[in-house]
mmCIF file of C-alpha atoms in Angstrom:
data_model
loop_
_atom_site.group_PDB
_atom_site.id
_atom_site.type_symbol
_atom_site.label_atom_id
_atom_site.label_comp_id
_atom_site.label_asym_id
_atom_site.label_seq_id
_atom_site.Cartn_x
_atom_site.Cartn_y
_atom_site.Cartn_z
ATOM 1 C CA UNK A 1317 89.192 98.545 116.981
ATOM 2 C CA UNK A 1318 86.256 98.951 114.592
ATOM 3 C CA UNK A 1319 86.165 103.187 113.044
ATOM 4 C CA UNK A 1320 83.122 104.587 112.127
ATOM 5 C CA UNK A 1321 82.389 105.525 108.864
ATOM 6 C CA UNK A 1322 82.952 110.052 110.571
ATOM 7 C CA UNK A 1323 86.247 108.717 112.551
ATOM 8 C CA UNK A 1324 86.814 106.600 109.195
ATOM 9 C CA UNK A 1325 87.789 109.634 107.073
ATOM 10 C CA UNK A 1326 89.011 112.067 109.110
ATOM 11 C CA UNK A 1327 91.043 108.779 109.614
ATOM 12 C CA UNK A 1328 92.491 108.209 106.617
ATOM 13 C CA UNK A 1329 92.897 112.298 106.186
ATOM 14 C CA UNK A 1330 95.766 111.819 108.711
ATOM 15 C CA UNK A 1331 95.935 108.518 110.065
ATOM 16 C CA UNK A 1332 98.367 108.097 112.633
ATOM 17 C CA UNK A 1333 101.816 106.462 112.093
ATOM 18 C CA UNK A 1334 101.909 105.294 115.686
ATOM 19 C CA UNK A 1335 99.122 102.609 114.917
ATOM 20 C CA UNK A 1336 100.313 99.334 113.407
ATOM 21 C CA UNK A 1337 97.411 98.508 110.738
ATOM 22 C CA UNK A 1338 95.264 99.523 109.382
ATOM 23 C CA UNK A 1339 92.004 97.006 107.852
ATOM 24 C CA UNK A 1340 89.520 98.627 104.827
ATOM 25 C CA UNK A 1341 87.214 96.235 103.256
ATOM 26 C CA UNK A 1342 83.743 96.939 101.676
ATOM 27 C CA UNK A 1343 81.939 95.119 98.243
ATOM 28 C CA UNK A 1344 83.523 98.306 95.962
ATOM 29 C CA UNK A 1345 86.870 98.060 94.834
ATOM 30 C CA UNK A 1346 86.296 101.911 92.981
ATOM 31 C CA UNK A 1347 86.324 102.943 96.874
ATOM 32 C CA UNK A 1348 88.163 100.903 98.619
ATOM 33 C CA UNK A 1349 91.502 101.846 96.250
ATOM 34 C CA UNK A 1350 90.922 105.531 96.495
ATOM 35 C CA UNK A 1351 90.742 105.155 100.780
ATOM 36 C CA UNK A 1352 93.628 103.025 100.447
ATOM 37 C CA UNK A 1353 95.465 105.864 97.809
ATOM 38 C CA UNK A 1354 94.823 108.233 100.717
ATOM 39 C CA UNK A 1355 96.217 106.913 103.285
ATOM 40 C CA UNK A 1356 99.077 105.660 101.550
ATOM 41 C CA UNK A 1357 99.532 109.884 100.520
ATOM 42 C CA UNK A 1358 99.154 110.948 103.456
ATOM 43 C CA UNK A 1359 102.236 108.382 105.377
ATOM 44 C CA UNK A 1360 104.416 108.723 103.125
ATOM 45 C CA UNK A 1361 104.158 111.435 100.554
ATOM 46 C CA UNK A 1362 104.251 111.859 96.863
ATOM 47 C CA UNK A 1363 107.902 110.328 97.177
ATOM 48 C CA UNK A 1364 107.458 107.680 98.894
ATOM 49 C CA UNK A 1365 107.754 105.188 96.413
ATOM 50 C CA UNK A 1366 109.974 106.177 94.745
ATOM 51 C CA UNK A 1367 112.132 106.483 98.192
ATOM 52 C CA UNK A 1368 111.492 102.915 98.736
ATOM 53 C CA UNK A 1369 109.297 103.438 101.934
ATOM 54 C CA UNK A 1370 106.276 101.968 100.269
ATOM 55 C CA UNK A 1371 106.077 97.996 99.883
ATOM 56 C CA UNK A 1372 103.728 96.415 98.161
ATOM 57 C CA UNK A 1373 102.612 92.278 99.087
ATOM 58 C CA UNK A 1374 100.266 90.725 96.961
ATOM 59 C CA UNK A 1375 98.730 88.109 98.488
ATOM 60 C CA UNK A 1376 99.092 85.339 96.682
ATOM 61 C CA UNK A 1377 102.362 86.198 97.536
ATOM 62 C CA UNK A 1378 102.190 85.798 101.216
ATOM 63 C CA UNK A 1379 100.250 83.007 100.940
ATOM 64 C CA UNK A 1380 103.602 81.110 99.580
ATOM 65 C CA UNK A 1381 105.586 83.094 101.706
ATOM 66 C CA UNK A 1382 104.364 84.641 104.899
ATOM 67 C CA UNK A 1383 107.747 85.904 106.044
ATOM 68 C CA UNK A 1384 106.952 88.236 103.391
ATOM 69 C CA UNK A 1385 105.024 90.800 105.330
ATOM 70 C CA UNK A 1386 107.419 89.986 108.391
ATOM 71 C CA UNK A 1387 110.367 91.430 106.554
ATOM 72 C CA UNK A 1388 108.623 94.318 105.229
ATOM 73 C CA UNK A 1389 107.569 95.946 108.151
ATOM 74 C CA UNK A 1390 110.510 95.447 109.662
ATOM 75 C CA UNK A 1391 113.843 96.105 107.111
ATOM 76 C CA UNK A 1392 115.590 99.613 107.042
ATOM 77 C CA UNK A 1393 115.646 101.903 104.193
ATOM 78 C CA UNK A 1394 118.122 104.434 102.962
ATOM 79 C CA UNK A 1395 115.433 107.704 102.981
ATOM 80 C CA UNK A 1396 114.263 108.909 106.324
ATOM 81 C CA UNK A 1397 109.574 108.986 107.176
ATOM 82 C CA UNK A 1398 106.875 106.511 108.001
ATOM 83 C CA UNK A 1399 106.513 103.354 105.667
ATOM 84 C CA UNK A 1400 103.859 101.068 104.566
ATOM 85 C CA UNK A 1401 103.497 97.304 104.134
ATOM 86 C CA UNK A 1402 100.564 96.928 101.669
ATOM 87 C CA UNK A 1403 98.746 93.886 101.213
ATOM 88 C CA UNK A 1404 95.884 93.982 98.476
ATOM 89 C CA UNK A 1405 92.790 91.806 97.939
ATOM 90 C CA UNK A 1406 93.341 90.226 101.314
ATOM 91 C CA UNK A 1407 91.400 86.886 102.169
ATOM 92 C CA UNK A 1408 91.195 84.370 104.895
ATOM 93 C CA UNK A 1409 94.506 83.087 103.682
ATOM 94 C CA UNK A 1410 96.856 84.925 104.895
ATOM 95 C CA UNK A 1411 95.353 86.078 108.182
ATOM 96 C CA UNK A 1412 98.036 83.405 110.014
ATOM 97 C CA UNK A 1413 100.493 85.554 108.701
ATOM 98 C CA UNK A 1414 99.452 88.956 109.280
ATOM 99 C CA UNK A 1415 98.086 88.250 113.413
ATOM 100 C CA UNK A 1416 102.358 86.910 113.230
ATOM 101 C CA UNK A 1417 102.992 90.851 112.226
ATOM 102 C CA UNK A 1418 101.063 92.953 114.262
ATOM 103 C CA UNK A 1419 101.622 90.719 116.670
ATOM 104 C CA UNK A 1420 105.756 91.417 116.563
ATOM 105 C CA UNK A 1421 105.191 94.667 115.478
ATOM 106 C CA UNK A 1422 106.894 97.597 117.524
ATOM 107 C CA UNK A 1423 106.803 101.507 117.350
ATOM 108 C CA UNK A 1424 108.834 102.181 114.571
ATOM 109 C CA UNK A 1425 107.736 99.409 111.775
ATOM 110 C CA UNK A 1426 106.340 100.116 108.969
ATOM 111 C CA UNK A 1427 102.150 101.133 109.303
ATOM 112 C CA UNK A 1428 99.571 97.635 107.668
ATOM 113 C CA UNK A 1429 97.116 98.091 105.510
ATOM 114 C CA UNK A 1430 95.300 95.751 104.740
ATOM 115 C CA UNK A 1431 92.406 96.091 101.777
ATOM 116 C CA UNK A 1432 89.876 93.542 100.795
ATOM 117 C CA UNK A 1433 86.115 92.729 98.992
ATOM 118 C CA UNK A 1434 83.631 92.729 101.662
ATOM 119 C CA UNK A 1435 83.836 90.416 105.079
ATOM 120 C CA UNK A 1436 81.086 89.001 107.246
ATOM 121 C CA UNK A 1437 81.330 89.400 110.985
ATOM 122 C CA UNK A 1438 82.503 85.578 111.348
ATOM 123 C CA UNK A 1439 86.205 86.650 108.548
ATOM 124 C CA UNK A 1440 89.452 85.927 110.912
ATOM 125 C CA UNK A 1441 90.651 89.153 109.517
ATOM 126 C CA UNK A 1442 88.118 91.332 110.443
ATOM 127 C CA UNK A 1443 87.595 89.968 114.123
ATOM 128 C CA UNK A 1444 91.965 90.209 114.449
ATOM 129 C CA UNK A 1445 91.405 94.075 113.102
ATOM 130 C CA UNK A 1446 88.227 94.756 115.053
ATOM 131 C CA UNK A 1447 90.386 92.851 118.761
ATOM 132 C CA UNK A 1448 93.266 94.408 118.019
ATOM 133 C CA UNK A 1449 94.436 97.482 121.049
ATOM 134 C CA UNK A 1450 96.627 99.398 118.202
ATOM 135 C CA UNK A 1451 94.945 98.873 115.102
ATOM 136 C CA UNK A 1452 91.805 99.616 113.302
ATOM 137 C CA UNK A 1453 89.147 98.484 110.668
ATOM 138 C CA UNK A 1454 86.833 100.258 108.357
ATOM 139 C CA UNK A 1455 84.252 99.603 106.108
ATOM 140 C CA UNK A 1456 83.493 101.304 102.463
ATOM 141 C CA UNK A 1457 80.415 100.793 101.676
ATOM 142 C CA UNK A 1458 78.481 102.336 98.095
ATOM 143 C CA UNK A 1459 76.986 104.699 100.123
ATOM 144 C CA UNK A 1460 76.870 108.401 98.026
ATOM 145 C CA UNK A 1461 79.287 111.123 99.583
ATOM 146 C CA UNK A 1462 78.315 113.426 102.234
ATOM 147 C CA UNK A 1463 78.246 117.214 102.453
ATOM 148 C CA UNK A 1464 80.927 116.994 104.636
ATOM 149 C CA UNK A 1465 82.891 114.304 102.094
ATOM 150 C CA UNK A 1466 82.185 117.101 98.800
ATOM 151 C CA UNK A 1467 83.035 119.697 100.780
ATOM 152 C CA UNK A 1468 86.695 118.163 102.005
ATOM 153 C CA UNK A 1469 87.117 117.186 98.144
ATOM 154 C CA UNK A 1470 85.873 120.140 97.291
ATOM 155 C CA UNK A 1471 89.042 122.342 100.076
ATOM 156 C CA UNK A 1472 91.672 119.728 98.957
ATOM 157 C CA UNK A 1473 90.677 121.040 94.664
ATOM 158 C CA UNK A 1474 90.933 124.391 95.812
ATOM 159 C CA UNK A 1475 86.902 124.854 94.843
ATOM 160 C CA UNK A 1476 86.097 127.947 98.037
ATOM 161 C CA UNK A 1477 82.946 129.852 96.420
ATOM 162 C CA UNK A 1478 79.803 127.398 96.584
ATOM 163 C CA UNK A 1479 76.773 128.649 96.957
ATOM 164 C CA UNK A 1480 74.164 126.746 98.232
ATOM 165 C CA UNK A 1481 71.872 126.033 94.962
ATOM 166 C CA UNK A 1482 76.045 124.708 93.557
ATOM 167 C CA UNK A 1483 76.094 122.589 96.212
ATOM 168 C CA UNK A 1484 72.918 121.221 95.940
ATOM 169 C CA UNK A 1485 74.211 120.171 92.884
ATOM 170 C CA UNK A 1486 77.424 118.803 93.259
ATOM 171 C CA UNK A 1487 75.153 116.414 95.479
ATOM 172 C CA UNK A 1488 73.136 115.540 93.302
ATOM 173 C CA UNK A 1489 76.047 114.693 90.981
ATOM 174 C CA UNK A 1490 77.642 112.414 93.652
ATOM 175 C CA UNK A 1491 75.045 110.412 94.211
ATOM 176 C CA UNK A 1492 74.670 109.799 90.502
ATOM 177 C CA UNK A 1493 78.329 110.091 89.561
ATOM 178 C CA UNK A 1494 80.992 106.922 91.086
ATOM 179 C CA UNK A 1495 83.342 108.185 93.040
ATOM 180 C CA UNK A 1496 86.597 108.645 90.607
ATOM 181 C CA UNK A 1497 84.126 110.215 88.143
ATOM 182 C CA UNK A 1498 82.979 112.540 90.987
ATOM 183 C CA UNK A 1499 86.404 113.133 91.935
ATOM 184 C CA UNK A 1500 87.207 114.296 88.496
ATOM 185 C CA UNK A 1501 84.472 116.146 87.867
ATOM 186 C CA UNK A 1502 85.923 118.751 91.183
ATOM 187 C CA UNK A 1503 89.404 118.385 89.566
ATOM 188 C CA UNK A 1504 87.308 120.090 86.180
ATOM 189 C CA UNK A 1505 85.724 122.372 88.169
ATOM 190 C CA UNK A 1506 88.688 123.346 89.657
ATOM 191 C CA UNK A 1507 90.943 124.062 87.152
ATOM 192 C CA UNK A 1508 87.360 125.233 84.875
ATOM 193 C CA UNK A 1509 87.805 128.164 88.197
ATOM 194 C CA UNK A 1510 90.962 128.963 87.532
ATOM 195 C CA UNK A 1511 91.185 132.263 87.552
ATOM 196 C CA UNK A 1512 87.757 133.696 88.186
ATOM 197 C CA UNK A 1513 86.896 134.828 91.544
ATOM 198 C CA UNK A 1514 83.439 134.748 90.390
ATOM 199 C CA UNK A 1515 80.783 132.323 92.570
ATOM 200 C CA UNK A 1516 80.778 128.689 90.993
ATOM 201 C CA UNK A 1517 77.471 128.219 89.757
ATOM 202 C CA UNK A 1518 75.250 125.323 88.433
ATOM 203 C CA UNK A 1519 76.285 125.734 84.698
ATOM 204 C CA UNK A 1520 80.030 125.908 85.901
ATOM 205 C CA UNK A 1521 79.236 122.773 86.709
ATOM 206 C CA UNK A 1522 77.168 121.233 83.929
ATOM 207 C CA UNK A 1523 79.704 122.450 81.998
ATOM 208 C CA UNK A 1524 82.615 119.928 84.039
ATOM 209 C CA UNK A 1525 79.670 116.823 84.202
ATOM 210 C CA UNK A 1526 80.456 114.042 82.669
ATOM 211 C CA UNK A 1527 77.893 112.627 80.277
ATOM 212 C CA UNK A 1528 75.764 110.167 81.457
ATOM 213 C CA UNK A 1529 76.256 106.251 79.659
ATOM 214 C CA UNK A 1530 72.424 106.332 79.647
ATOM 215 C CA UNK A 1531 71.852 110.045 77.352
ATOM 216 C CA UNK A 1532 70.973 108.212 74.958
ATOM 217 C CA UNK A 1533 68.065 106.868 76.315
ATOM 218 C CA UNK A 1534 68.198 109.954 78.055
ATOM 219 C CA UNK A 1535 67.076 111.780 74.173
ATOM 220 C CA UNK A 1536 64.683 108.983 73.212
ATOM 221 C CA UNK A 1537 62.909 110.331 76.060
ATOM 222 C CA UNK A 1538 63.097 113.818 76.123
ATOM 223 C CA UNK A 1539 61.161 113.248 72.706
ATOM 224 C CA UNK A 1540 58.872 111.000 73.475
ATOM 225 C CA UNK A 1541 57.510 113.565 76.351
ATOM 226 C CA UNK A 1542 57.746 116.720 74.488
ATOM 227 C CA UNK A 1543 55.774 115.878 71.600
ATOM 228 C CA UNK A 1544 58.327 115.331 68.821
ATOM 229 C CA UNK A 1545 56.779 111.861 67.561
ATOM 230 C CA UNK A 1546 58.293 112.254 63.755
ATOM 231 C CA UNK A 1547 61.973 111.662 65.556
ATOM 232 C CA UNK A 1548 61.118 108.178 67.166
ATOM 233 C CA UNK A 1549 62.623 106.314 64.561
ATOM 234 C CA UNK A 1550 65.784 107.530 63.866
ATOM 235 C CA UNK A 1551 66.807 107.711 67.665
ATOM 236 C CA UNK A 1552 65.010 103.723 68.449
ATOM 237 C CA UNK A 1553 67.216 102.420 64.976
ATOM 238 C CA UNK A 1554 69.985 103.824 67.026
ATOM 239 C CA UNK A 1555 69.013 102.954 70.300
ATOM 240 C CA UNK A 1556 68.443 99.074 68.999
ATOM 241 C CA UNK A 1557 71.789 98.719 67.365
ATOM 242 C CA UNK A 1558 73.601 99.789 70.516
ATOM 243 C CA UNK A 1559 72.090 96.503 71.327
ATOM 244 C CA UNK A 1560 68.618 98.141 73.826
ATOM 245 C CA UNK A 1561 65.818 96.091 73.893
ATOM 246 C CA UNK A 1562 62.370 97.204 74.111
ATOM 247 C CA UNK A 1563 61.371 96.122 78.232
ATOM 248 C CA UNK A 1564 64.453 97.857 78.778
ATOM 249 C CA UNK A 1565 63.311 101.127 76.687
ATOM 250 C CA UNK A 1566 60.031 100.343 78.034
ATOM 251 C CA UNK A 1567 60.929 100.283 82.045
ATOM 252 C CA UNK A 1568 63.120 103.758 81.192
ATOM 253 C CA UNK A 1569 59.633 105.598 80.019
ATOM 254 C CA UNK A 1570 57.837 104.293 82.886
ATOM 255 C CA UNK A 1571 59.972 105.681 84.885
ATOM 256 C CA UNK A 1572 60.698 109.059 83.228
ATOM 257 C CA UNK A 1573 56.604 108.763 83.270
ATOM 258 C CA UNK A 1574 56.170 108.691 87.160
ATOM 259 C CA UNK A 1575 58.660 111.335 88.066
ATOM 260 C CA UNK A 1576 56.763 113.042 86.221
ATOM 261 C CA UNK A 1577 53.653 112.224 87.114
ATOM 262 C CA UNK A 1578 54.665 112.595 90.940
ATOM 263 C CA UNK A 1579 55.720 115.966 89.571
ATOM 264 C CA UNK A 1580 52.690 117.265 88.437
ATOM 265 C CA UNK A 1581 50.670 115.920 91.051
ATOM 266 C CA UNK A 1582 52.535 117.233 94.214
ATOM 267 C CA UNK A 1583 51.022 119.631 96.059
ATOM 268 C CA UNK A 1584 53.592 121.342 96.818
ATOM 269 C CA UNK A 1585 53.958 122.393 92.972
ATOM 270 C CA UNK A 1586 56.495 120.196 90.413
ATOM 271 C CA UNK A 1587 59.600 121.892 92.250
ATOM 272 C CA UNK A 1588 58.760 120.208 94.888
ATOM 273 C CA UNK A 1589 57.437 116.204 93.821
ATOM 274 C CA UNK A 1590 61.116 116.588 91.609
ATOM 275 C CA UNK A 1591 63.232 117.494 94.724
ATOM 276 C CA UNK A 1592 61.299 113.829 96.536
ATOM 277 C CA UNK A 1593 61.671 111.264 93.169
ATOM 278 C CA UNK A 1594 64.154 108.181 94.129
ATOM 279 C CA UNK A 1595 66.564 107.700 92.474
ATOM 280 C CA UNK A 1596 67.230 111.415 92.384
ATOM 281 C CA UNK A 1597 66.858 113.147 89.063
ATOM 282 C CA UNK A 1598 70.240 114.814 88.214
ATOM 283 C CA UNK A 1599 70.495 117.907 88.331
ATOM 284 C CA UNK A 1600 71.239 118.644 84.434
ATOM 285 C CA UNK A 1601 67.924 116.862 84.094
ATOM 286 C CA UNK A 1602 65.746 118.957 86.800
ATOM 287 C CA UNK A 1603 64.669 121.571 84.403
ATOM 288 C CA UNK A 1604 64.249 120.731 81.280
ATOM 289 C CA UNK A 1605 61.691 117.037 83.496
ATOM 290 C CA UNK A 1606 59.592 120.263 85.151
ATOM 291 C CA UNK A 1607 58.933 121.850 81.853
ATOM 292 C CA UNK A 1608 57.202 118.810 80.806
ATOM 293 C CA UNK A 1609 55.837 117.709 83.561
ATOM 294 C CA UNK A 1610 54.066 121.196 83.506
ATOM 295 C CA UNK A 1611 53.270 120.541 80.534
ATOM 296 C CA UNK A 1612 51.514 117.435 80.490
ATOM 297 C CA UNK A 1613 49.652 117.521 84.042
ATOM 298 C CA UNK A 1614 48.499 114.791 85.980
ATOM 299 C CA UNK A 1615 45.779 113.941 84.108
ATOM 300 C CA UNK A 1616 47.579 112.826 80.606
ATOM 301 C CA UNK A 1617 50.882 111.557 82.864
ATOM 302 C CA UNK A 1618 47.840 109.184 84.264
ATOM 303 C CA UNK A 1619 46.921 108.115 80.694
ATOM 304 C CA UNK A 1620 50.368 107.676 79.250
ATOM 305 C CA UNK A 1621 51.279 105.643 82.778
ATOM 306 C CA UNK A 1622 48.093 103.416 82.005
ATOM 307 C CA UNK A 1623 49.433 102.511 78.216
ATOM 308 C CA UNK A 1624 52.971 101.395 79.405
ATOM 309 C CA UNK A 1625 51.796 99.311 81.314
ATOM 310 C CA UNK A 1626 49.861 98.012 79.400
ATOM 311 C CA UNK A 1627 52.473 97.872 77.043
ATOM 312 C CA UNK A 1628 55.383 96.316 79.136
ATOM 313 C CA UNK A 1629 52.221 92.917 80.072
ATOM 314 C CA UNK A 1630 52.811 92.962 75.747
ATOM 315 C CA UNK A 1631 56.298 92.867 75.732
ATOM 316 C CA UNK A 1632 56.553 90.526 78.460
ATOM 317 C CA UNK A 1633 53.328 87.940 77.360
ATOM 318 C CA UNK A 1634 54.231 85.586 74.746
ATOM 319 C CA UNK A 1635 53.214 87.610 72.222
ATOM 320 C CA UNK A 1636 54.948 86.525 68.353
ATOM 321 C CA UNK A 1637 55.037 90.847 67.749
ATOM 322 C CA UNK A 1638 58.195 92.281 67.042
ATOM 323 C CA UNK A 1639 58.889 93.638 70.650
ATOM 324 C CA UNK A 1640 60.816 96.921 68.688
ATOM 325 C CA UNK A 1641 57.648 97.656 66.743
ATOM 326 C CA UNK A 1642 55.151 97.396 69.647
ATOM 327 C CA UNK A 1643 57.067 99.810 71.719
ATOM 328 C CA UNK A 1644 57.800 102.396 68.917
ATOM 329 C CA UNK A 1645 54.135 102.549 68.422
ATOM 330 C CA UNK A 1646 53.617 102.847 72.204
ATOM 331 C CA UNK A 1647 55.743 105.842 72.205
ATOM 332 C CA UNK A 1648 53.919 107.669 69.357
ATOM 333 C CA UNK A 1649 51.138 107.125 70.434
ATOM 334 C CA UNK A 1650 52.307 108.421 74.112
ATOM 335 C CA UNK A 1651 53.867 111.893 71.716
ATOM 336 C CA UNK A 1652 50.948 111.931 70.024
ATOM 337 C CA UNK A 1653 48.593 111.796 73.531
ATOM 338 C CA UNK A 1654 51.144 115.168 74.346
ATOM 339 C CA UNK A 1655 49.685 116.929 70.802
ATOM 340 C CA UNK A 1656 46.154 117.718 71.605
#
């Protein structure tokens, strides 16, 4: 049977041990691993592996010995409790072995858990689990967590007093962080607020959130947007040493100034404009970008975008001029533009 996303989340949190098996598949290995860990922990508990109630079977081993899975689901251990036979990184090459185990599965046997990458509708594994009357197939996509998932993570971590503003910041954070990083941030927030009965604030979240990999590029864009032209040379030298190309700088600057223009030109005000930006502006940068948008105004931002478009064309042309020098000149002109 096929599990819908909402039903899948409920099943992952509280899997039914009377079901023969579960297939988890999708393009994001990290999300697959997190869901697999959740299901295993719910079925066998924290001591399951130590009590030998979890059997891990690499797909490569199952190809060589198709009977391994059948043996694993029928084996009886010394400790009572539910058991799991876990086949990792499966492909259609082991579909026959898994199909045989599913057909011979009886109540009391170990739950068959299979994980794999993206599968097409024609995949033998996917057809097998979706067509089985006592097994599930769940697709995991690279979508940001919904409000219900974030609230579940918060409850699990013991963080309960979340005002609407702080929840909005967490949802913004969920859109830009990888699932593992987001879960670690929630755990860090739980420790940060331990013994503190006051509601969670945006500052609390900012103090717990990880620094992004684009922090140095963001710093450069802030320097330009805030007219601090004397700082442009040193930070470009650092970025160039890190391998950031001039074209990447130009693309980043164009995206930044487009968001500022969207904020400055919105008839409902900069706050409404910045909220419409896609991809969303990270919550830690919203206030700073709002100040920049108000300082520039629509007319100057339109001129800034024209300058960046011209620079982009120069960088992509057959010009022999040093690209980083062209980019530095454009950024200095931008920074001076806002000082007039």
